[in-house]
Coordinates of N, CA and C in Angstrom, one line a residue:
M3 N 1.3 14.4 22.9 CA 0.4 13.2 22.5 C 0.7 12.6 21.1
T4 N 0.9 11.5 21.0 CA 1.3 11.1 19.7 C 0.0 11.0 18.7
D5 N -0.1 11.2 17.5 CA -1.3 11.4 16.8 C -1.3 10.3 15.8
V6 N -2.2 9.6 15.2 CA -2.5 8.7 14.1 C -3.1 9.4 12.9
E7 N -2.1 9.7 11.9 CA -2.9 10.3 10.8 C -3.7 9.4 9.8
I8 N -4.7 9.4 9.5 CA -5.5 8.6 8.8 C -5.5 9.3 7.3
V9 N -5.0 8.6 6.3 CA -5.1 8.9 5.0 C -5.9 8.0 4.2
R10 N -6.0 8.2 2.9 CA -6.6 7.2 1.8 C -5.6 7.2 0.6
V11 N -5.1 6.2 0.2 CA -4.0 6.0 -0.8 C -4.3 5.5 -2.0
F12 N -3.8 5.9 -3.2 CA -4.4 5.5 -4.3 C -6.0 6.1 -4.7
V13 N -6.4 7.2 -4.3 CA -7.6 8.1 -4.6 C -7.7 8.3 -6.2
T14 N -8.8 8.4 -6.6 CA -9.0 8.9 -8.0 C -8.7 10.5 -8.0
A15 N -8.8 11.1 -9.3 CA -8.7 12.3 -9.3 C -9.9 13.2 -8.8
D16 N -10.9 12.6 -8.6 CA -12.3 13.4 -8.0 C -12.2 13.1 -6.6
G17 N -11.1 12.3 -6.0 CA -11.0 12.0 -4.4 C -11.8 10.9 -4.0
T18 N -12.2 9.9 -4.8 CA -12.8 8.8 -4.3 C -12.1 7.7 -4.1
G19 N -12.3 6.6 -3.5 CA -11.8 5.2 -3.5 C -10.6 5.7 -2.5
G20 N -9.5 4.8 -2.7 CA -8.4 5.0 -2.0 C -8.4 4.1 -0.8
S21 N -7.3 3.3 -0.4 CA -7.3 2.3 0.8 C -6.8 3.3 2.0
P22 N -7.6 3.0 3.1 CA -7.2 3.7 4.3 C -6.2 3.3 5.0
L23 N -5.2 4.1 5.4 CA -3.9 3.8 6.1 C -3.8 4.8 7.5
G24 N -3.3 4.0 8.5 CA -2.7 4.8 9.7 C -1.4 4.9 9.8
V25 N -0.9 6.1 10.0 CA 0.5 6.4 9.9 C 0.6 7.0 11.4
V26 N 1.3 6.5 12.3 CA 1.7 6.7 13.7 C 3.0 7.7 13.3
T27 N 2.8 8.8 13.6 CA 4.1 10.0 13.3 C 5.0 9.9 14.1
D28 N 4.8 9.4 15.5 CA 5.9 9.4 16.4 C 6.0 7.8 16.9
G29 N 6.6 7.2 16.0 CA 6.7 5.8 16.1 C 7.5 5.2 17.5
A30 N 8.5 5.9 18.0 CA 9.1 6.0 19.0 C 8.2 5.7 20.3
S31 N 7.1 6.1 20.4 CA 6.1 6.3 21.3 C 5.5 4.9 21.5
V32 N 5.4 4.0 20.3 CA 5.1 2.9 20.5 C 6.2 1.8 20.3
P33 N 6.8 1.3 21.2 CA 8.0 0.6 21.3 C 7.8 -0.9 21.1
G34 N 8.4 -1.5 20.5 CA 8.2 -2.9 20.5 C 7.3 -3.5 19.3
V35 N 7.5 -4.9 18.7 CA 6.8 -5.3 17.7 C 5.4 -5.8 18.2
T36 N 5.3 -6.1 19.6 CA 4.0 -6.5 20.0 C 2.9 -5.6 20.2
N37 N 3.5 -4.3 20.5 CA 2.7 -3.1 20.9 C 2.1 -2.6 19.5
R38 N 3.1 -2.6 18.6 CA 2.8 -2.0 17.2 C 1.7 -2.8 16.6
Q39 N 1.9 -4.1 16.7 CA 1.0 -5.0 16.1 C -0.3 -5.0 16.8
E40 N -0.4 -4.7 18.0 CA -1.9 -4.6 18.8 C -2.5 -3.2 18.2
I41 N -1.4 -2.0 17.9 CA -2.3 -0.8 17.6 C -2.9 -1.1 15.8
A42 N -2.0 -1.8 15.3 CA -2.6 -2.2 13.8 C -3.8 -2.9 14.0
R43 N -3.7 -3.9 14.7 CA -5.0 -4.7 15.0 C -6.1 -3.7 15.3
Q44 N -6.0 -2.9 16.4 CA -7.2 -1.9 16.8 C -7.5 -1.2 15.9
L45 N -6.5 -0.5 15.2 CA -7.0 0.5 13.9 C -7.8 -0.3 13.0
G46 N -7.4 -1.5 12.8 CA -8.1 -2.7 11.5 C -8.1 -2.0 10.2
F47 N -7.1 -1.3 9.8 CA -7.0 -1.0 8.4 C -6.0 -2.0 7.7
S48 N -5.9 -2.2 6.4 CA -5.4 -3.1 5.6 C -3.7 -3.1 6.2
E49 N -3.3 -2.0 6.4 CA -1.9 -1.7 7.0 C -1.7 -0.4 7.8
T50 N -0.9 -0.4 8.7 CA -0.7 0.8 9.7 C 0.8 0.8 9.6
V51 N 1.6 2.1 9.3 CA 3.0 2.4 9.5 C 3.3 3.3 10.6
F52 N 4.5 3.0 11.1 CA 5.2 3.7 12.3 C 6.4 4.2 11.9
V53 N 6.3 6.0 11.9 CA 7.6 6.4 11.3 C 8.5 6.6 12.7
D54 N 9.6 5.9 12.6 CA 10.4 5.7 13.8 C 11.5 7.0 14.0
A55 N 12.0 7.4 12.6 CA 13.0 8.6 12.5 C 12.5 9.7 11.2
A56 N 11.8 10.5 11.3 CA 11.2 11.4 10.0 C 12.2 11.6 9.3
A57 N 13.3 12.2 9.8 CA 14.5 12.8 9.4 C 14.9 11.9 8.4
R58 N 15.0 10.7 8.8 CA 15.9 9.5 7.8 C 15.0 8.7 7.1
G59 N 13.5 8.8 7.5 CA 12.6 8.2 6.8 C 12.5 6.8 7.1
E60 N 13.0 6.5 8.4 CA 12.7 5.0 9.0 C 11.4 4.5 9.0
V61 N 10.6 3.7 8.7 CA 9.4 3.3 8.8 C 9.3 1.9 9.1
D62 N 8.1 1.4 9.9 CA 8.0 0.0 10.4 C 6.7 -0.3 10.0
I63 N 6.1 -1.5 9.4 CA 4.9 -1.7 8.6 C 4.1 -2.8 9.3
Y64 N 2.8 -2.9 9.4 CA 2.0 -3.9 10.1 C 0.8 -3.8 9.3
T65 N 0.4 -5.2 9.2 CA -1.1 -5.5 9.1 C -1.6 -5.8 10.3
P66 N -2.9 -6.0 10.2 CA -3.7 -6.4 11.7 C -3.0 -7.6 12.1
S67 N -2.4 -8.5 11.4 CA -1.8 -9.8 12.0 C -0.4 -9.9 11.7
A68 N 0.3 -8.9 11.1 CA 1.8 -9.5 10.7 C 2.6 -8.0 10.4
R69 N 3.8 -8.4 10.7 CA 5.0 -7.3 10.3 C 5.3 -7.7 8.9
L70 N 5.6 -6.6 8.2 CA 6.0 -6.5 6.8 C 7.1 -5.9 6.6
P71 N 8.1 -6.6 5.7 CA 9.3 -5.8 5.4 C 9.3 -4.6 4.4
F72 N 8.2 -5.0 3.5 CA 7.9 -3.9 2.5 C 6.3 -4.0 2.0
A73 N 6.0 -2.7 1.7 CA 4.5 -2.7 1.3 C 4.5 -1.3 0.5
G74 N 3.6 -1.5 -0.6 CA 3.5 0.0 -1.3 C 2.9 1.0 -0.8
Y75 N 1.6 0.8 -0.5 CA 0.7 1.9 -0.2 C 1.0 2.6 1.2
P76 N 1.5 1.9 2.1 CA 1.8 2.4 3.4 C 3.0 3.4 3.2
L77 N 3.9 3.1 2.4 CA 5.2 4.1 2.1 C 4.9 5.3 1.3
I78 N 3.9 5.2 0.2 CA 3.2 6.3 -0.3 C 2.4 7.2 0.7
G79 N 1.8 6.7 1.5 CA 1.0 7.2 2.5 C 1.8 8.0 3.6
A80 N 2.9 7.4 4.0 CA 3.9 8.0 4.6 C 4.8 9.2 4.3
A81 N 5.2 8.8 3.1 CA 5.9 9.9 2.2 C 4.9 11.1 2.1
S82 N 3.9 11.1 1.9 CA 2.9 12.0 1.9 C 2.8 12.9 3.0
V83 N 2.6 11.9 4.0 CA 2.5 12.7 5.6 C 3.6 13.3 5.9
L84 N 4.7 12.8 6.0 CA 5.7 13.6 6.2 C 5.9 14.9 5.2
R85 N 5.8 14.9 4.1 CA 5.7 15.9 3.3 C 5.0 17.0 3.8
E86 N 3.6 16.5 4.2 CA 2.5 17.6 5.0 C 3.3 18.1 6.3
H87 N 3.7 17.4 6.9 CA 4.4 17.6 8.1 C 5.7 18.8 8.1
G88 N 5.8 19.0 7.0 CA 7.2 19.7 6.7 C 8.5 18.9 7.0
T89 N 8.5 17.8 6.7 CA 9.7 16.9 6.7 C 9.6 15.7 5.5
P90 N 9.8 16.4 4.5 CA 9.9 15.7 3.2 C 11.2 14.8 3.2
V91 N 10.9 13.6 2.7 CA 12.2 12.9 2.7 C 12.4 12.4 1.2
E92 N 13.6 11.8 0.9 CA 13.8 11.3 -0.5 C 13.8 10.0 -0.6
V93 N 13.9 9.1 0.7 CA 14.4 7.8 0.8 C 13.5 7.2 2.1
L94 N 12.7 6.3 1.7 CA 12.3 5.6 3.0 C 12.9 4.4 3.3
R95 N 13.3 4.2 4.7 CA 14.1 3.0 5.0 C 13.2 1.8 5.5
T96 N 13.3 0.8 4.8 CA 12.5 -0.2 5.3 C 13.2 -1.6 5.7
L97 N 12.6 -2.5 6.3 CA 13.2 -3.8 6.6 C 13.8 -4.4 5.1
A98 N 13.3 -4.2 4.2 CA 13.6 -4.9 2.8 C 14.7 -4.1 2.1
G99 N 14.7 -2.7 2.4 CA 15.4 -2.0 1.7 C 15.3 -0.6 1.8
D100 N 16.1 0.1 1.0 CA 15.9 1.9 1.0 C 15.0 2.0 -0.4
V101 N 13.7 2.6 -0.3 CA 12.9 3.1 -1.1 C 12.9 4.5 -1.6
A102 N 13.4 4.8 -2.9 CA 13.3 6.3 -3.2 C 11.9 6.7 -3.3
T103 N 11.8 8.2 -3.1 CA 10.3 8.7 -3.2 C 10.1 10.2 -3.6
W104 N 9.4 10.5 -4.2 CA 9.1 11.8 -5.0 C 7.7 12.1 -5.3
V105 N 7.3 13.4 -5.6 CA 6.3 13.9 -6.3 C 6.3 14.1 -7.7
E106 N 5.7 13.7 -8.7 CA 5.6 13.8 -9.9 C 4.2 13.9 -10.5
G107 N 3.6 14.7 -11.2 CA 2.5 14.8 -11.8 C 1.1 14.6 -10.9
G108 N 1.3 15.1 -9.5 CA 0.1 15.1 -8.6 C 0.0 13.8 -7.8
F109 N 1.2 13.0 -8.4 CA 1.1 11.7 -7.7 C 2.3 11.7 -6.6
T110 N 2.2 10.6 -5.5 CA 3.4 10.3 -4.8 C 3.9 9.1 -5.3
W111 N 5.1 9.0 -5.2 CA 5.8 7.7 -6.1 C 6.9 7.1 -5.1
I112 N 6.9 5.8 -5.5 CA 8.0 5.2 -4.5 C 8.7 4.3 -5.6
R113 N 9.8 3.7 -5.5 CA 10.5 2.7 -6.5 C 11.0 1.7 -5.5
G114 N 10.8 0.4 -6.0 CA 11.3 -0.7 -5.3 C 11.5 -1.9 -6.2
R115 N 11.5 -3.1 -5.6 CA 12.1 -4.2 -6.4 C 10.9 -5.5 -6.3
A116 N 10.7 -5.9 -7.3 CA 9.6 -7.3 -7.1 C 9.8 -8.1 -6.3
E117 N 11.1 -8.3 -5.6 CA 11.5 -9.6 -5.2 C 11.4 -9.2 -3.7
W118 N 11.3 -7.8 -3.5 CA 10.7 -7.4 -1.9 C 9.4 -7.8 -1.7
V119 N 8.4 -8.0 -2.7 CA 7.3 -8.5 -2.3 C 6.8 -9.8 -2.0
S120 N 6.6 -10.1 -1.0 CA 6.8 -11.8 -0.8 C 5.4 -12.2 -0.4
G121 N 5.1 -13.3 -0.7 CA 3.8 -14.0 -0.4 C 2.6 -13.5 -1.1
K122 N 2.8 -13.1 -2.3 CA 1.7 -12.6 -3.2 C 1.7 -13.4 -4.5
R123 N 0.8 -13.7 -5.0 CA 0.2 -14.3 -6.3 C -0.5 -13.7 -7.1
T124 N -0.3 -13.5 -8.4 CA -1.2 -12.9 -9.5 C -1.7 -13.8 -10.2
Q125 N -3.1 -13.4 -10.7 CA -4.0 -14.7 -11.2 C -4.6 -13.8 -12.4
Q126 N -4.3 -13.9 -13.7 CA -5.3 -13.3 -14.8 C -6.5 -14.1 -15.2
Y127 N -7.7 -13.1 -15.3 CA -8.7 -13.8 -15.8 C -9.2 -13.3 -17.0
A128 N -10.0 -13.8 -17.4 CA -10.4 -13.6 -19.0 C -10.9 -12.1 -19.2
S129 N -11.6 -11.7 -18.3 CA -12.3 -10.5 -18.2 C -12.7 -9.4 -17.1
A130 N -12.7 -8.2 -17.2 CA -12.8 -7.3 -15.9 C -14.2 -8.0 -15.4
A131 N -15.2 -8.6 -16.2 CA -16.2 -8.6 -15.4 C -16.2 -9.9 -14.6
E132 N -15.1 -11.0 -15.0 CA -14.9 -12.0 -14.1 C -14.3 -11.8 -13.0
V133 N -13.2 -10.8 -12.8 CA -12.7 -10.3 -11.6 C -14.1 -9.6 -10.9
D134 N -14.7 -8.8 -11.3 CA -15.8 -8.0 -10.8 C -16.5 -9.1 -9.9
A135 N -16.9 -10.2 -10.5 CA -17.7 -11.4 -10.0 C -17.1 -12.3 -8.8
L136 N -16.0 -12.1 -8.6 CA -15.2 -12.9 -7.6 C -15.9 -12.6 -6.0
P137 N -15.9 -13.6 -5.5 CA -16.7 -13.3 -4.1 C -15.6 -12.8 -3.3
A138 N -15.7 -12.3 -2.0 CA -14.5 -11.9 -1.3 C -14.7 -12.4 -0.1
P139 N -13.9 -13.3 0.4 CA -12.5 -13.6 -0.8 C -12.8 -14.6 -1.5
P140 N -12.0 -14.9 -2.6 CA -12.6 -16.1 -3.5 C -11.9 -17.4 -2.8
P141 N -12.3 -18.9 -3.0 CA -11.9 -19.8 -2.2 C -10.4 -20.1 -2.5
G142 N -9.8 -20.7 -1.5 CA -8.4 -20.8 -1.8 C -7.7 -20.1 -0.6
E143 N -6.1 -20.3 -0.6 CA -5.6 -19.8 0.5 C -4.2 -19.1 -0.3
G144 N -3.6 -18.0 0.5 CA -2.8 -17.2 0.2 C -3.2 -15.9 -0.3
W145 N -2.2 -15.1 -0.5 CA -2.6 -13.7 -1.1 C -2.8 -13.5 -2.4
L146 N -4.0 -13.3 -3.0 CA -4.3 -13.3 -4.5 C -4.5 -12.1 -5.0
Y147 N -3.9 -11.5 -6.1 CA -4.2 -10.3 -7.0 C -4.6 -10.8 -8.0
A148 N -6.1 -10.8 -8.3 CA -6.8 -11.2 -9.3 C -7.2 -10.0 -10.4
W149 N -6.7 -10.1 -11.6 CA -6.7 -9.1 -12.5 C -7.3 -9.6 -13.9
A150 N -7.7 -8.4 -14.8 CA -7.8 -8.9 -16.4 C -7.5 -7.5 -17.0
W151 N -7.4 -7.7 -18.1 CA -7.1 -6.5 -19.0 C -8.3 -6.0 -19.3
E152 N -8.4 -4.6 -19.3 CA -9.5 -3.7 -19.9 C -9.2 -3.3 -21.2
D153 N -7.9 -2.8 -21.4 CA -7.4 -2.3 -22.8 C -6.0 -2.8 -22.9
E154 N -5.6 -3.9 -23.2 CA -4.3 -4.5 -23.3 C -3.4 -3.5 -24.0
A155 N -3.7 -2.9 -25.0 CA -2.7 -2.1 -26.0 C -2.5 -0.8 -25.2
A156 N -3.6 -0.3 -24.3 CA -3.4 0.9 -23.6 C -2.7 0.7 -22.3
G157 N -2.6 -0.8 -21.9 CA -2.0 -1.2 -20.6 C -2.6 -0.6 -19.5
T158 N -4.1 -0.6 -19.4 CA -5.4 -0.4 -18.6 C -5.7 -1.8 -18.2
L159 N -5.9 -2.1 -16.8 CA -6.4 -3.3 -16.3 C -7.3 -2.9 -15.1
R160 N -8.2 -4.2 -14.8 CA -9.0 -4.3 -13.5 C -8.2 -5.3 -12.7
A161 N -8.3 -5.0 -11.2 CA -7.6 -5.8 -10.3 C -8.4 -5.8 -9.1
R162 N -8.2 -6.8 -8.2 CA -8.9 -6.7 -6.7 C -7.9 -7.7 -6.2
G163 N -7.8 -7.4 -4.9 CA -6.6 -7.9 -4.0 C -7.0 -8.5 -2.7
F164 N -6.9 -10.0 -2.4 CA -7.7 -10.7 -1.5 C -6.4 -11.1 -0.4
P165 N -6.2 -10.4 0.8 CA -5.2 -11.2 1.7 C -5.3 -12.8 2.2
R166 N -6.4 -13.1 2.5 CA -6.5 -14.5 2.6 C -5.7 -14.9 3.6
R167 N -5.4 -14.3 4.8 CA -4.5 -14.4 5.5 C -5.0 -15.0 7.2
G168 N -6.5 -14.9 7.1 CA -7.0 -15.2 8.4 C -7.4 -14.1 9.4
D169 N -7.1 -12.8 9.0 CA -7.7 -11.7 9.8 C -8.8 -11.0 9.4
A170 N -9.2 -9.8 9.5 CA -10.4 -9.2 9.3 C -10.5 -8.5 8.0
I171 N -9.3 -8.6 7.5 CA -9.1 -8.0 6.1 C -9.5 -8.9 4.8
T172 N -11.0 -8.8 4.5 CA -11.3 -9.7 3.0 C -10.8 -9.3 1.9
E173 N -10.8 -8.0 1.6 CA -10.4 -7.4 0.5 C -9.6 -6.1 0.9
D174 N -8.5 -6.0 0.0 CA -7.8 -4.6 0.0 C -8.4 -3.8 -1.0
E175 N -8.3 -2.6 -1.1 CA -9.2 -1.6 -1.8 C -8.1 -1.1 -2.6
A176 N -6.8 -1.0 -2.3 CA -5.6 -0.9 -3.5 C -4.3 -1.3 -2.5
T177 N -3.5 -1.7 -3.6 CA -2.3 -2.4 -3.0 C -1.2 -2.0 -3.8
G178 N 0.1 -1.4 -3.6 CA 0.9 -0.7 -4.1 C 1.9 -1.8 -4.4
A179 N 2.3 -2.9 -3.7 CA 3.1 -3.8 -3.9 C 2.7 -4.9 -4.7
A180 N 1.5 -5.3 -4.8 CA 0.8 -6.3 -5.7 C 1.0 -5.5 -7.0
A181 N 0.6 -4.1 -7.2 CA 0.8 -3.8 -8.4 C 2.3 -3.6 -9.0
M182 N 3.0 -3.3 -8.2 CA 4.7 -3.5 -8.6 C 4.9 -4.9 -9.1
L183 N 4.4 -6.1 -8.4 CA 4.6 -7.2 -8.5 C 4.2 -7.5 -10.1
L184 N 3.1 -7.0 -10.4 CA 2.4 -7.2 -11.5 C 3.0 -6.9 -12.8
A185 N 3.2 -5.5 -12.6 CA 3.9 -4.8 -13.7 C 5.3 -5.4 -14.0
A186 N 5.9 -5.8 -13.2 CA 7.6 -6.4 -13.4 C 7.1 -7.8 -13.9
E187 N 6.2 -8.5 -13.4 CA 5.7 -9.9 -14.3 C 5.6 -9.6 -15.7
L188 N 4.6 -8.7 -16.1 CA 4.2 -8.1 -17.3 C 5.4 -7.4 -18.1
G189 N 6.4 -6.9 -17.5 CA 7.3 -6.2 -18.1 C 6.9 -4.9 -18.8
R190 N 6.0 -4.3 -18.3 CA 5.4 -3.2 -19.1 C 4.5 -2.1 -18.1
D191 N 4.5 -0.9 -18.4 CA 3.8 0.1 -17.8 C 2.4 -0.1 -17.4
V192 N 1.7 -0.1 -16.5 CA 0.3 -0.5 -16.5 C -0.5 0.6 -15.5
H193 N -1.8 0.8 -16.0 CA -2.8 1.7 -15.2 C -4.1 0.8 -14.6
I194 N -3.9 1.0 -13.3 CA -4.7 -0.1 -12.7 C -6.0 0.3 -12.1
R195 N -7.1 0.0 -12.1 CA -8.3 0.3 -11.3 C -8.7 -0.9 -10.7
Q196 N -8.5 -0.7 -9.4 CA -8.7 -1.4 -8.2 C -9.8 -1.2 -7.4
G197 N -10.1 -2.3 -6.9 CA -11.1 -2.3 -5.7 C -12.5 -1.6 -6.4
A198 N -13.1 -0.8 -5.1 CA -14.5 -0.2 -5.5 C -14.2 1.1 -6.5
A199 N -12.9 1.9 -6.0 CA -12.7 3.1 -6.9 C -11.5 3.6 -6.6
S200 N -10.5 2.8 -7.0 CA -8.9 3.3 -6.7 C -8.0 3.2 -8.0
E201 N -6.9 4.2 -7.8 CA -6.3 4.4 -9.4 C -5.0 4.0 -9.0
I202 N -4.0 3.3 -9.6 CA -2.6 2.9 -9.2 C -1.7 3.1 -10.6
V203 N -0.7 3.5 -10.7 CA 0.1 3.4 -12.1 C 1.4 2.9 -11.6
A204 N 1.9 1.8 -12.3 CA 3.1 1.2 -12.0 C 4.0 1.4 -13.4
R205 N 5.3 1.7 -13.3 CA 6.2 1.7 -14.4 C 7.4 1.1 -14.1
V206 N 7.8 0.1 -15.2 CA 8.8 -0.4 -15.2 C 10.1 0.1 -15.2
R207 N 11.0 0.2 -14.7 CA 12.5 0.9 -14.9 C 13.7 -0.4 -15.2
D208 N 14.8 0.3 -15.3 CA 15.9 -0.6 -15.6 C 16.4 -0.9 -14.4
E209 N 17.1 -2.4 -14.6 CA 17.9 -3.0 -13.4 C 17.0 -3.5 -12.4
G210 N 15.7 -3.8 -13.0 CA 15.0 -4.6 -12.0 C 14.0 -3.7 -11.0
W211 N 14.2 -2.3 -11.1 CA 13.3 -1.7 -10.5 C 11.9 -1.5 -11.0
T212 N 11.0 -1.0 -10.1 CA 9.7 -0.7 -10.4 C 9.2 0.5 -9.8
E213 N 8.3 1.2 -10.4 CA 7.9 2.4 -9.7 C 6.3 2.5 -9.6
V214 N 5.8 2.8 -8.4 CA 4.4 3.0 -8.1 C 4.0 4.1 -7.6
G215 N 2.9 4.9 -8.4 CA 2.3 6.2 -8.0 C 0.8 6.1 -7.6
G216 N 0.5 7.0 -6.9 CA -0.8 7.2 -6.8 C -1.1 8.9 -6.0
R217 N -2.4 9.1 -5.8 CA -2.7 10.3 -5.2 C -3.0 9.9 -3.7
V218 N -2.8 10.8 -2.7 CA -3.1 10.7 -1.3 C -4.0 11.6 -0.8
A219 N -5.1 11.4 -0.2 CA -5.9 12.3 0.2 C -6.0 12.0 1.9
A220 N -5.9 13.2 2.8 CA -5.9 13.1 4.1 C -7.3 13.1 4.6
T221 N -7.5 12.2 5.8 CA -8.9 12.1 6.4 C -9.1 12.5 7.5
E222 N -8.2 12.1 8.6 CA -8.3 12.7 10.0 C -7.1 12.6 10.5
S223 N -7.0 13.3 11.8 CA -5.8 13.1 12.7 C -6.4 12.7 13.9
R224 N -6.0 11.5 14.4 CA -6.5 11.0 15.8 C -5.7 10.4 16.7
P225 N -6.0 11.1 18.2 CA -4.8 10.9 19.2 C -4.7 9.5 19.3
L226 N -3.6 8.8 19.6 CA -3.4 7.4 19.5 C -4.1 6.8 21.1
R227 N -3.9 7.6 22.2 CA -4.8 7.2 23.0 C -5.9 6.7 22.8
Q228 N -6.8 8.0 21.9 CA -8.0 7.4 21.5 C -8.2 5.9 20.9
V229 N -7.1 5.7 20.2 CA -7.1 4.1 19.6 C -7.0 3.3 20.7
T230 N -6.2 3.3 21.5 CA -5.8 2.4 22.7 C -7.0 2.2 23.5
D231 N -7.8 3.3 24.0 CA -8.6 3.2 25.0 C -9.8 2.6 24.4
A232 N -10.2 2.6 23.1 CA -11.1 2.1 22.6 C -11.0 0.5 22.7
S233 N -9.9 -0.2 23.0 CA -9.9 -1.6 23.1 C -10.2 -2.1 24.5

C-alpha cells in the first residue's frame, strides 16, 4: 500500500515551525493529474509532491487547487524523504527543469532559477512589525510575499507568504520558491524568519542560480487509502 510521508520543511534548530508537506512515495499508484489534484486537496497542505521515479528523482507538485512546475519546499522535503528511504538523489526533475539537491550544514538544499518561480510577487514593508500586523490574507489578489528587513547589514529579514488563490490556504508557513525569488531580486544572500516559526536560508550564485536550504523534520507516515477514504 502506498504511503504519504508527512514532513515539516524549514523547521528551526529546536524543531519548531516548518510547513507541512505530503510526499506520496509511489506516485505511480496515483496516475493522472485529476487524481493527484484530488489527493492534494484532501490532504489540505500548502503543497503535496508525488515521487514518480525515485532513482531518477522525478517529481510532480500540487497545491490544493493547482499543479506547479516548480516549488521550493516540496523539493527540499522530497529530497529529504528519498534520502531517509535509502534512495538519495543529486537531481530532482521537475516540469520547470532539473534541480540539484544536497545536504550541507544540517540543511537540505536545492538550486534553481528565479524565472522558474511563477505568479509570485514580493513587497517590502517598512518594518517587521508591519509584516506581523498584516491580516491573513491581506486585501488584494495574487500571490504575495510580504517582507521587511530585521537587520539589513546582516541580511536577516521577516517574511510572510499569502497565496490568495481562492483555496483553503490563507497563509503559507514557509515558502522556498518565494525565498529564492526574493534573494535573486535583492542580489544577495538572506536569512529569513517566516510564518509563525520557520527558518529559510537563500544564497545567490553565479549565472542566475539561487540556492535555498532548510531543515526537515519527519512527522508521520499515513496510508494513502486512509486519505482517500476520509473523503
